Amino acid sequence: MKAVQLYDIRDLRVEEVAELSAPPPGFVNLEVRAAGICGSDLHNYRTGQWISRRPSTAGHEFCGRVTAIGEGVSHLVRGDVVSADSRMWCGTCPACASGRSNVCETLGFLGEVCDGGFAEAVQLPARLVFRHDPKLSPHVAAMAEPLAVALHAVRRLAVPDGEPVLVMGCGTIGGLSALLLSRFHQGPLLLTDLNADKAALVAEVTGGVVVALDGAAIEEALPGARLRHALDATGSIQAMARALDILSGGGALALVGIGHGKLDLDPNILVEREISLVGCHAFAGELPEAIELLANLAPALHRFVEVLPTLDTVPEAYERLLRGESNALKTIIEVAG
């Protein structure tokens, strides 16, 4: 079968690999229907930060169809269409035991610690597989994982109803966070991104207002109100520092982007203005709920994606996305119907 294999930094190859074996107890085999390219995929390809096995089939955002079921699996049948959890968590460490599987002490991700979804088929622990509405487009079903990440971040930020919120970065997670806020939070939604086209698209879909990351511009957009809550999906140290300067006291800055560099921070700013820095890593129990939201959000999600026709397009798509040559929020690879 065909798979996209990551060997090393900037070394991604489309190859023929062995067909899957029969699934062992507790596992299932999936025919992959569609898979999305994540910013962390690009980061790993560019830096090699999480390469732990060579080669490894890349990709952790995908949906598929169950083709074989191992012994002991009772919640699935052959033919089920499913979305995949991206996280390989142990289930026994103190973090997992407390319901925090997203900070498992041995946490790894599909496409890194085991083969992922940029392939015609994949074998997974059945606990990572969740059924979705069979009427959903696979292009939408493949968005379940990043939608769960956004849902987790929005919940961690916990903006009080009616208060303004700023989303920094209109890529996948920023755009999905803005979409969720537009549906479930009653209050002004501000958006900022260096890519004006992406910001405009997210604003059009969500009803948000595009602003410069500047205190005066934000004050003008919020006459008589104060901005206390922001979500950073850029990973930009400069953007984080600017947000901390701009936020009024008594709020929070949620960090969900992958950062590059270190923040030079005077902790007295947080103390004296009572601002919380909130880390948001992957998701905890939000994936089933994100899957339930897909049908309602499908029209908006379709507007956010570009679809490429085959696995052969993946290496070039990585390079194009790293060059910033796409205004789509998510690039989806169509693998099977």
CSV table of C-alpha atoms in Angstrom, one decimal:
chain,number,residue,atom,x,y,z
A,1,MET,CA,0.0,0.0,0.0
A,2,LYS,CA,1.0,3.6,-0.4
A,3,ALA,CA,2.2,5.7,2.6
A,4,VAL,CA,4.0,9.1,3.2
A,5,GLN,CA,7.1,8.3,5.3
A,6,LEU,CA,9.1,10.9,7.3
A,7,TYR,CA,12.8,9.8,7.4
A,8,ASP,CA,14.4,13.0,8.7
A,9,ILE,CA,14.3,16.8,8.6
A,10,ARG,CA,13.0,17.8,5.2
A,11,ASP,CA,13.0,14.1,4.1
A,12,LEU,CA,9.4,13.0,3.3
A,13,ARG,CA,8.8,10.3,0.8
A,14,VAL,CA,5.8,8.6,-0.8
A,15,GLU,CA,6.5,4.9,-0.8
A,16,GLU,CA,5.0,1.5,-1.1
A,17,VAL,CA,5.0,-0.2,2.3
A,18,ALA,CA,3.7,-3.6,3.5
A,19,GLU,CA,0.0,-4.2,3.8
A,20,LEU,CA,-1.4,-4.2,7.3
A,21,SER,CA,-1.4,-7.4,9.3
A,22,ALA,CA,-4.6,-8.7,11.0
A,23,PRO,CA,-5.3,-6.5,14.0
A,24,PRO,CA,-4.2,-7.9,17.4
A,25,PRO,CA,-6.5,-7.9,20.3
A,26,GLY,CA,-7.8,-4.4,21.1
A,27,PHE,CA,-6.8,-3.0,17.7
A,28,VAL,CA,-8.6,-2.2,14.5
A,29,ASN,CA,-7.6,-1.7,10.9
A,30,LEU,CA,-8.9,1.4,9.0
A,31,GLU,CA,-9.0,2.3,5.4
A,32,VAL,CA,-8.1,6.0,5.5
A,33,ARG,CA,-10.6,8.3,3.8
A,34,ALA,CA,-9.1,11.7,4.4
A,35,ALA,CA,-6.2,13.2,6.4
A,36,GLY,CA,-5.2,16.8,7.3
A,37,ILE,CA,-1.8,18.4,7.4
A,38,CYS,CA,-1.3,20.0,10.9
A,39,GLY,CA,1.1,22.8,11.8
A,40,SER,CA,2.9,20.4,14.2
A,41,ASP,CA,3.5,18.1,11.2
A,42,LEU,CA,5.2,21.0,9.4
A,43,HIS,CA,7.1,21.8,12.6
A,44,ASN,CA,8.4,18.3,12.9
A,45,TYR,CA,9.3,18.1,9.3
A,46,ARG,CA,11.2,21.4,9.5
A,47,THR,CA,13.0,20.9,12.8
A,48,GLY,CA,12.9,17.1,13.6
A,49,GLN,CA,11.9,17.9,17.1
A,50,TRP,CA,9.6,14.9,17.6
A,51,ILE,CA,11.2,12.4,15.2
A,52,SER,CA,11.6,9.3,17.4
A,53,ARG,CA,11.5,6.5,14.7
A,54,ARG,CA,12.7,6.4,11.1
A,55,PRO,CA,10.8,6.1,9.0
A,56,SER,CA,7.4,6.8,10.4
A,57,THR,CA,4.2,7.3,8.4
A,58,ALA,CA,3.2,10.9,9.1
A,59,GLY,CA,-0.2,12.4,9.9
A,60,HIS,CA,-2.5,12.5,13.0
A,61,GLU,CA,-5.6,14.2,11.8
A,62,PHE,CA,-7.7,11.7,9.8
A,63,CYS,CA,-10.9,9.7,9.4
A,64,GLY,CA,-11.5,6.3,8.0
A,65,ARG,CA,-13.6,3.2,7.6
A,66,VAL,CA,-13.2,0.1,9.8
A,67,THR,CA,-12.0,-2.9,7.7
A,68,ALA,CA,-10.9,-5.4,10.4
A,69,ILE,CA,-11.4,-5.8,14.1
A,70,GLY,CA,-9.2,-7.5,16.7
A,71,GLU,CA,-10.4,-9.7,19.5
A,72,GLY,CA,-12.1,-7.9,22.4
A,73,VAL,CA,-13.3,-4.9,20.5
A,74,SER,CA,-17.1,-4.5,21.0
A,75,HIS,CA,-17.9,-0.9,20.2
A,76,LEU,CA,-17.2,-1.1,16.5
A,77,VAL,CA,-18.2,-3.2,13.5
A,78,ARG,CA,-16.7,-3.5,10.0
A,79,GLY,CA,-17.9,-0.6,7.8
A,80,ASP,CA,-18.2,2.0,10.6
A,81,VAL,CA,-16.9,5.4,9.5
A,82,VAL,CA,-14.7,6.9,12.3
A,83,SER,CA,-12.5,9.8,13.3
A,84,ALA,CA,-9.2,9.1,15.1
A,85,ASP,CA,-7.8,10.4,18.4
A,86,SER,CA,-4.2,11.6,17.8
A,87,ARG,CA,-2.9,10.8,21.3
A,88,MET,CA,-1.1,7.7,22.4
A,89,TRP,CA,-1.6,7.8,26.2
A,90,CYS,CA,-0.8,5.1,28.7
A,91,GLY,CA,-4.0,5.2,30.8
A,92,THR,CA,-2.2,4.3,34.1
A,93,CYS,CA,0.1,7.2,35.1
A,94,PRO,CA,-1.1,9.7,37.6
A,95,ALA,CA,-2.0,12.2,34.9
A,96,CYS,CA,-4.2,9.7,33.0
A,97,ALA,CA,-5.7,8.4,36.2
A,98,SER,CA,-6.8,12.0,37.0
A,99,GLY,CA,-8.5,12.5,33.6
A,100,ARG,CA,-5.6,14.4,32.1
A,101,SER,CA,-4.5,12.1,29.3
A,102,ASN,CA,-3.4,15.1,27.3
A,103,VAL,CA,-0.5,15.5,29.7
A,104,CYS,CA,0.2,11.7,30.1
A,105,GLU,CA,3.7,11.1,31.4
A,106,THR,CA,4.6,9.0,28.3
A,107,LEU,CA,2.4,10.9,25.8
A,108,GLY,CA,3.1,10.5,22.1
A,109,PHE,CA,1.2,11.2,18.9
A,110,LEU,CA,0.2,9.2,15.9
A,111,GLY,CA,2.6,9.8,13.0
A,112,GLU,CA,5.5,10.0,15.5
A,113,VAL,CA,5.5,7.2,18.1
A,114,CYS,CA,3.6,4.9,15.7
A,115,ASP,CA,2.4,5.1,12.1
A,116,GLY,CA,-0.2,7.8,11.3
A,117,GLY,CA,-2.8,8.6,8.7
A,118,PHE,CA,-1.0,9.6,5.6
A,119,ALA,CA,-1.4,6.1,4.2
A,120,GLU,CA,-4.1,4.1,2.5
A,121,ALA,CA,-4.6,2.1,5.7
A,122,VAL,CA,-3.6,2.3,9.4
A,123,GLN,CA,-3.8,0.1,12.4
A,124,LEU,CA,-4.8,1.7,15.7
A,125,PRO,CA,-5.8,0.8,19.2
A,126,ALA,CA,-9.6,0.7,19.2
A,127,ARG,CA,-9.8,3.1,22.1
A,128,LEU,CA,-8.6,5.8,19.7
A,129,VAL,CA,-11.4,5.3,17.2
A,130,PHE,CA,-14.8,7.1,17.4
A,131,ARG,CA,-17.8,6.7,15.1
A,132,HIS,CA,-19.2,9.7,13.3
A,133,ASP,CA,-22.3,10.4,11.3
A,134,PRO,CA,-22.0,8.4,8.0
A,135,LYS,CA,-23.5,11.4,6.2
A,136,LEU,CA,-20.5,13.6,7.0
A,137,SER,CA,-18.1,14.4,4.2
A,138,PRO,CA,-14.7,12.8,5.0
A,139,HIS,CA,-13.2,16.3,4.5
A,140,VAL,CA,-15.2,17.4,7.5
A,141,ALA,CA,-14.7,14.2,9.5
A,142,ALA,CA,-11.0,14.7,9.3
A,143,MET,CA,-11.4,18.0,11.1
A,144,ALA,CA,-12.5,16.3,14.3
A,145,GLU,CA,-9.1,16.3,15.9
A,146,PRO,CA,-8.2,20.0,15.4
A,147,LEU,CA,-11.7,21.0,16.4
A,148,ALA,CA,-11.2,19.1,19.7
A,149,VAL,CA,-7.9,21.0,20.2
A,150,ALA,CA,-9.7,24.3,19.7
A,151,LEU,CA,-12.6,23.3,22.0
A,152,HIS,CA,-10.1,22.5,24.7
A,153,ALA,CA,-8.3,25.8,24.3
A,154,VAL,CA,-11.6,27.8,24.3
A,155,ARG,CA,-12.7,26.0,27.5
A,156,ARG,CA,-9.4,26.6,29.2
A,157,LEU,CA,-9.6,30.3,28.4
A,158,ALA,CA,-13.1,30.5,29.9
A,159,VAL,CA,-14.1,33.9,28.7
A,160,PRO,CA,-17.1,35.2,30.8
A,161,ASP,CA,-20.2,35.7,28.6
A,162,GLY,CA,-20.5,39.1,27.2
A,163,GLU,CA,-16.8,40.0,27.5
A,164,PRO,CA,-14.6,40.6,24.4
A,165,VAL,CA,-12.0,38.1,23.3
A,166,LEU,CA,-9.1,38.4,20.9
A,167,VAL,CA,-7.9,35.4,18.8
A,168,MET,CA,-4.4,35.8,17.6
A,169,GLY,CA,-3.6,33.8,14.5
A,170,CYS,CA,-6.2,32.7,11.9
A,171,GLY,CA,-4.7,29.4,11.0
A,172,THR,CA,-6.4,26.1,11.7
A,173,ILE,CA,-6.6,26.3,15.5
A,174,GLY,CA,-7.1,30.0,15.7
A,175,GLY,CA,-9.9,29.9,13.0
A,176,LEU,CA,-11.6,26.9,14.7
A,177,SER,CA,-11.4,28.6,18.1
A,178,ALA,CA,-12.9,31.7,16.6
A,179,LEU,CA,-15.7,29.6,15.0
A,180,LEU,CA,-16.5,28.0,18.4
A,181,LEU,CA,-16.5,31.4,20.1
A,182,SER,CA,-18.8,32.8,17.5
A,183,ARG,CA,-21.3,30.0,18.1
A,184,PHE,CA,-21.1,29.6,21.9
A,185,HIS,CA,-19.9,32.8,23.4
A,186,GLN,CA,-21.9,36.0,23.6
A,187,GLY,CA,-19.4,38.9,23.3
A,188,PRO,CA,-17.3,40.8,20.8
A,189,LEU,CA,-14.8,38.7,18.8
A,190,LEU,CA,-11.6,40.3,17.6
A,191,LEU,CA,-9.2,38.6,15.2
A,192,THR,CA,-5.6,39.4,14.2
A,193,ASP,CA,-3.2,37.7,11.7
A,194,LEU,CA,-0.4,38.8,9.5
A,195,ASN,CA,-2.1,37.1,6.6
A,196,ALA,CA,-4.9,39.5,5.7
A,197,ASP,CA,-6.7,37.0,3.5
A,198,LYS,CA,-6.9,34.4,6.2
A,199,ALA,CA,-8.1,36.9,8.8
A,200,ALA,CA,-10.7,38.2,6.3
A,201,LEU,CA,-12.0,34.7,5.7
A,202,VAL,CA,-12.3,33.9,9.4
A,203,ALA,CA,-14.0,37.2,10.0
A,204,GLU,CA,-16.5,36.6,7.2
A,205,VAL,CA,-17.4,33.1,8.6
A,206,THR,CA,-17.5,34.0,12.3
A,207,GLY,CA,-18.7,37.6,12.2
A,208,GLY,CA,-15.5,38.7,14.0
A,209,VAL,CA,-13.7,42.0,13.5
A,210,VAL,CA,-10.1,42.1,12.2
A,211,VAL,CA,-7.8,44.4,14.2
A,212,ALA,CA,-4.2,45.2,14.3
A,213,LEU,CA,-2.4,43.8,17.4
A,214,ASP,CA,-2.1,47.3,18.8
A,215,GLY,CA,-3.7,48.8,22.0
A,216,ALA,CA,-5.1,51.9,20.2
A,217,ALA,CA,-6.7,49.8,17.4
A,218,ILE,CA,-8.3,47.4,20.0
A,219,GLU,CA,-9.6,50.3,22.1
A,220,GLU,CA,-11.2,51.7,18.9
A,221,ALA,CA,-12.8,48.4,18.2
A,222,LEU,CA,-14.2,48.1,21.8
A,223,PRO,CA,-15.5,51.6,22.7
A,224,GLY,CA,-16.3,51.6,26.4
A,225,ALA,CA,-15.1,48.1,27.0
A,226,ARG,CA,-11.8,46.5,28.1
A,227,LEU,CA,-10.1,43.5,26.5
A,228,ARG,CA,-9.1,41.0,29.3
A,229,HIS,CA,-9.0,37.7,27.4
A,230,ALA,CA,-6.9,36.5,24.4
A,231,LEU,CA,-6.0,33.2,22.8
A,232,ASP,CA,-2.7,32.9,21.0
A,233,ALA,CA,-2.6,30.3,18.2
A,234,THR,CA,0.5,31.8,16.5
A,235,GLY,CA,3.3,30.6,18.8
A,236,SER,CA,4.9,34.0,18.1
A,237,ILE,CA,6.9,35.3,21.1
A,238,GLN,CA,6.4,38.9,19.9
A,239,ALA,CA,2.6,38.4,19.7
A,240,MET,CA,2.4,37.0,23.2
A,241,ALA,CA,4.5,39.8,24.6
A,242,ARG,CA,2.3,42.4,22.8
A,243,ALA,CA,-0.9,40.7,24.1
A,244,LEU,CA,0.4,40.9,27.7
A,245,ASP,CA,1.0,44.6,27.2
A,246,ILE,CA,-2.5,45.1,25.8
A,247,LEU,CA,-4.7,43.0,28.1
A,248,SER,CA,-6.5,44.8,31.0
A,249,GLY,CA,-6.2,43.3,34.5
A,250,GLY,CA,-8.2,40.4,35.7
A,251,GLY,CA,-8.1,38.2,32.6
A,252,ALA,CA,-6.1,35.5,30.9
A,253,LEU,CA,-3.9,34.7,27.9
A,254,ALA,CA,-4.3,31.1,26.6
A,255,LEU,CA,-1.4,29.7,24.7
A,256,VAL,CA,-2.1,27.0,22.1
A,257,GLY,CA,0.4,27.7,19.3
A,258,ILE,CA,3.8,26.0,19.1
A,259,GLY,CA,6.3,28.6,20.3
A,260,HIS,CA,9.6,29.5,18.8
A,261,GLY,CA,11.9,31.1,21.3
A,262,LYS,CA,11.6,32.2,24.9
A,263,LEU,CA,9.3,34.9,26.5
A,264,ASP,CA,11.2,37.5,28.5
A,265,LEU,CA,8.6,38.0,31.2
A,266,ASP,CA,8.5,40.1,34.3
A,267,PRO,CA,6.2,38.0,36.6
A,268,ASN,CA,5.1,41.1,38.4
A,269,ILE,CA,3.0,42.0,35.4
A,270,LEU,CA,1.0,38.8,36.0
A,271,VAL,CA,0.8,39.4,39.8
A,272,GLU,CA,-0.1,43.1,39.8
A,273,ARG,CA,-2.6,42.9,36.9
A,274,GLU,CA,-3.8,39.4,37.9
A,275,ILE,CA,-3.4,38.0,34.5
A,276,SER,CA,-3.3,34.2,34.0
A,277,LEU,CA,-1.1,32.5,31.4
A,278,VAL,CA,-3.0,29.3,30.5
A,279,GLY,CA,-1.3,26.5,28.6
A,280,CYS,CA,-3.5,24.4,26.3
A,281,HIS,CA,-2.1,21.1,25.1
A,282,ALA,CA,-4.0,19.0,22.6
A,283,PHE,CA,-7.3,18.0,24.2
A,284,ALA,CA,-8.5,15.8,27.1
A,285,GLY,CA,-12.0,14.4,26.7
A,286,GLU,CA,-13.3,16.8,24.0
A,287,LEU,CA,-13.0,14.6,20.9
A,288,PRO,CA,-16.4,12.9,21.1
A,289,GLU,CA,-18.1,16.3,21.7
A,290,ALA,CA,-16.1,17.8,18.8
A,291,ILE,CA,-17.4,14.9,16.5
A,292,GLU,CA,-20.9,15.7,17.6
A,293,LEU,CA,-20.4,19.3,16.5
A,294,LEU,CA,-19.2,18.5,13.0
A,295,ALA,CA,-22.5,18.3,11.3
A,296,ASN,CA,-23.6,21.7,12.6
A,297,LEU,CA,-20.3,23.3,11.7
A,298,ALA,CA,-19.9,21.6,8.4
A,299,PRO,CA,-20.8,24.6,6.1
A,300,ALA,CA,-18.2,26.7,7.9
A,301,LEU,CA,-15.6,24.0,7.9
A,302,HIS,CA,-15.9,23.4,4.2
A,303,ARG,CA,-15.0,27.1,3.7
A,304,PHE,CA,-11.8,26.7,5.7
A,305,VAL,CA,-10.3,23.8,3.7
A,306,GLU,CA,-8.5,23.1,0.5
A,307,VAL,CA,-8.6,19.5,-0.7
A,308,LEU,CA,-5.7,17.7,-2.5
A,309,PRO,CA,-6.5,14.6,-4.5
A,310,THR,CA,-3.8,12.0,-3.6
A,311,LEU,CA,-1.1,11.1,-1.1
A,312,ASP,CA,1.4,11.9,-3.8
A,313,THR,CA,0.7,15.6,-3.3
A,314,VAL,CA,1.8,15.6,0.4
A,315,PRO,CA,5.6,16.4,0.1
A,316,GLU,CA,5.0,19.3,-2.2
A,317,ALA,CA,2.1,20.5,0.0
A,318,TYR,CA,4.4,20.6,3.1
A,319,GLU,CA,6.9,22.8,1.3
A,320,ARG,CA,4.2,25.1,-0.1
A,321,LEU,CA,2.6,25.5,3.3
A,322,LEU,CA,6.0,26.3,4.9
A,323,ARG,CA,6.4,29.0,2.3
A,324,GLY,CA,3.0,30.4,3.3
A,325,GLU,CA,1.5,29.8,-0.2
A,326,SER,CA,-2.0,28.9,0.9
A,327,ASN,CA,-4.9,31.0,2.2
A,328,ALA,CA,-6.8,27.9,3.3
A,329,LEU,CA,-6.9,27.2,7.0
A,330,LYS,CA,-6.5,23.5,6.5
A,331,THR,CA,-5.1,21.3,3.7
A,332,ILE,CA,-7.0,18.0,3.5
A,333,ILE,CA,-5.7,15.0,1.5
A,334,GLU,CA,-8.3,12.8,-0.1
A,335,VAL,CA,-7.2,9.2,0.3
A,336,ALA,CA,-10.3,7.1,-0.3
A,337,GLY,CA,-14.0,8.0,-0.8
